[in-house]
Amino acid sequence: MSAPVLVINSGSSSIKYQLVDGETLEASTSGLIERIGQAESILTHRHAGEKHQATAHLADHAAGLEAMVAAFEEHGTPLSEAGLIAVAHRVVHGGERFVQPVVVDDEVEQAIEELSALAPLHNPANLEGVRVARKLFPKLPQVAVFDTAFHATMPERAHLYAVPSAWREEHGVRRYGFHGTSHAYVSRKAAELLGRSPKEVNVIVAHLGNGASVSAVERGRSIDTSMGLTPLEGLVMGTRSGDIDPAIVFHMHRQTGASFADLDAALNKESGMLALTGQIDMRAVEAAAASGDRSAQIALEIYCYRIRKYIGSYIAALGGADAIAFTAGVGENSAEVRAGALGSLVALGVHLDEAANAAGGPVISTPQSPITVMVIPTNEEGEIASQTAALLRS
Ligand SMILES: Nc1ncnc2c1ncn2[C@@H]1O[C@H](COP(=O)(O)OP(=O)(O)O)[C@@H](O)[C@H]1O
Ligand SMILES: CC(=O)OP(=O)(O)O
Ligand SMILES: [Mg+2]
């Protein structure tokens, strides 16, 4: 590896990590630590085509990152001998200030902490990863790469909300958008698949994971995206409601006396597919729907209908699209969701090839389709490593 970067994606109860070459984007080692803070945590470490799994009690992110360091020592090359040029961190909210990757110092750490109010599910965990890694690897540059950065190009018509000016000017209320490294990487790959430069094409990216968002990418620049001030707006997600009438919050507060903290938790953690079906995982929802469960069938319809409305509106926003690309856990794996999301878009130039869709792509539209539909595996860690290597070169 010529520019090895350790990429860390700290979630609320998990840590994903990869050792990636910032030049070739090749990952030699990757891992996932799940159920941090619970009685038994699971560490899955992949190196040289082999999978090593272990369980342990990992009380917090510090313990999780120490277990990661130990796994590198046990399997393959210890991190201290890997020739790392940096540790790179996914940070979800960068606010208005961070529109490029930055090397983290005390002041940047403080700024990320202040942004936690805008991404309470994500930034605190990201920050924890940064803090522990700064202690573990004090000599290496720690770089933060922000989910929001790619969307900094959105025009005012897309990022301004029609709310009182003090909210906008004094409290940073605007659309920021998230999953930016994924939207950036996948929209570039879509242009590559079309055999064109990113600057020549308009692409709609549907990133459908646990969190989910759609973006409209005009000639390589994000011009709109479905997530807003926080990662709650837009699509129906695993546990998040996506778009609702904001008055529902006031109504429920008045009706039940629930606090704003309770309502925040209800919309972020107890809504979405979980609220509609009792399940978070799309595989379980699809299995229930296939076995005749009516609420799962309706939930799938709602999930797909919301995506379809966003895609239709982004075709309008872009004045026509060259490609639609599906990515992330659901987008890459569920032919049923892709078909459901595209149904009735024939009138807008989307002709799905059902056999190609069932086979998983990469191209899943017919050769005559005016808009090419694709399935493109995302690579957030590779994109983060590549942006980090570019920052350190400059
Ligand atoms: N074969 C599959 N069919 C349908 N959905 C799947 C499949 N594999 C994974 N998923 C969905 O992908 C989700 C995770 O996506 P991912 O992009 O890894 O999310 P995150 O990064 O937010 O954790 C799971 O919750 C599951 O719903
Ligand atoms: C921003 C966001 O929703 O991220 P994730 O999908 O990882 O939850
Ligand atoms: Mg994700």
Short mmCIF file of N, CA and C and ligand atoms in Angstrom, two decimals, residues 90 92 122 147 178-179 207 210-212 227 231 240, ligand 2:
data_model
loop_
_atom_site.label_atom_id
_atom_site.label_comp_id
_atom_site.label_asym_id
_atom_site.label_seq_id
_atom_site.Cartn_x
_atom_site.Cartn_y
_atom_site.Cartn_z
N ARG A 90 -15.36 9.27 9.67
CA ARG A 90 -16.61 9.79 9.13
C ARG A 90 -17.24 10.64 10.23
N VAL A 92 -20.69 12.93 10.70
CA VAL A 92 -21.94 13.09 9.96
C VAL A 92 -22.27 14.57 9.73
N HIS A 122 -25.66 10.69 15.67
CA HIS A 122 -24.41 10.39 14.98
C HIS A 122 -23.17 11.10 15.52
N ASP A 147 -20.19 14.07 6.18
CA ASP A 147 -21.32 13.67 5.32
C ASP A 147 -21.97 14.85 4.62
N PHE A 178 -26.98 14.69 3.93
CA PHE A 178 -26.03 13.73 4.51
C PHE A 178 -25.69 12.63 3.51
N HIS A 179 -24.93 11.62 3.98
CA HIS A 179 -24.46 10.54 3.12
C HIS A 179 -23.64 11.08 1.94
N HIS A 207 -29.57 6.45 -1.94
CA HIS A 207 -28.78 5.73 -0.92
C HIS A 207 -29.77 5.17 0.09
N ASN A 210 -29.79 1.90 6.42
CA ASN A 210 -30.61 2.08 7.60
C ASN A 210 -31.14 3.51 7.63
N GLY A 211 -30.20 4.47 7.48
CA GLY A 211 -30.58 5.83 7.12
C GLY A 211 -30.66 5.86 5.60
N ALA A 212 -31.53 6.71 5.03
CA ALA A 212 -31.68 6.69 3.58
C ALA A 212 -31.90 8.11 3.06
N MET A 227 -32.50 14.68 2.83
CA MET A 227 -32.30 14.96 4.25
C MET A 227 -32.09 16.45 4.46
N PRO A 231 -30.59 14.32 9.88
CA PRO A 231 -30.87 13.15 9.04
C PRO A 231 -32.27 12.57 9.24
N ARG A 240 -36.67 5.93 11.34
CA ARG A 240 -36.99 7.38 11.24
C ARG A 240 -38.18 7.59 10.32
C1 LIG B 2 -26.65 10.31 8.12
C2 LIG B 2 -27.20 8.95 8.31
O1 LIG B 2 -28.39 8.77 8.33
O2 LIG B 2 -26.31 7.96 8.43
P1 LIG B 2 -26.64 6.40 8.62
O3 LIG B 2 -27.35 5.96 7.41
O4 LIG B 2 -25.28 5.76 8.78
O5 LIG B 2 -27.49 6.29 9.86
#
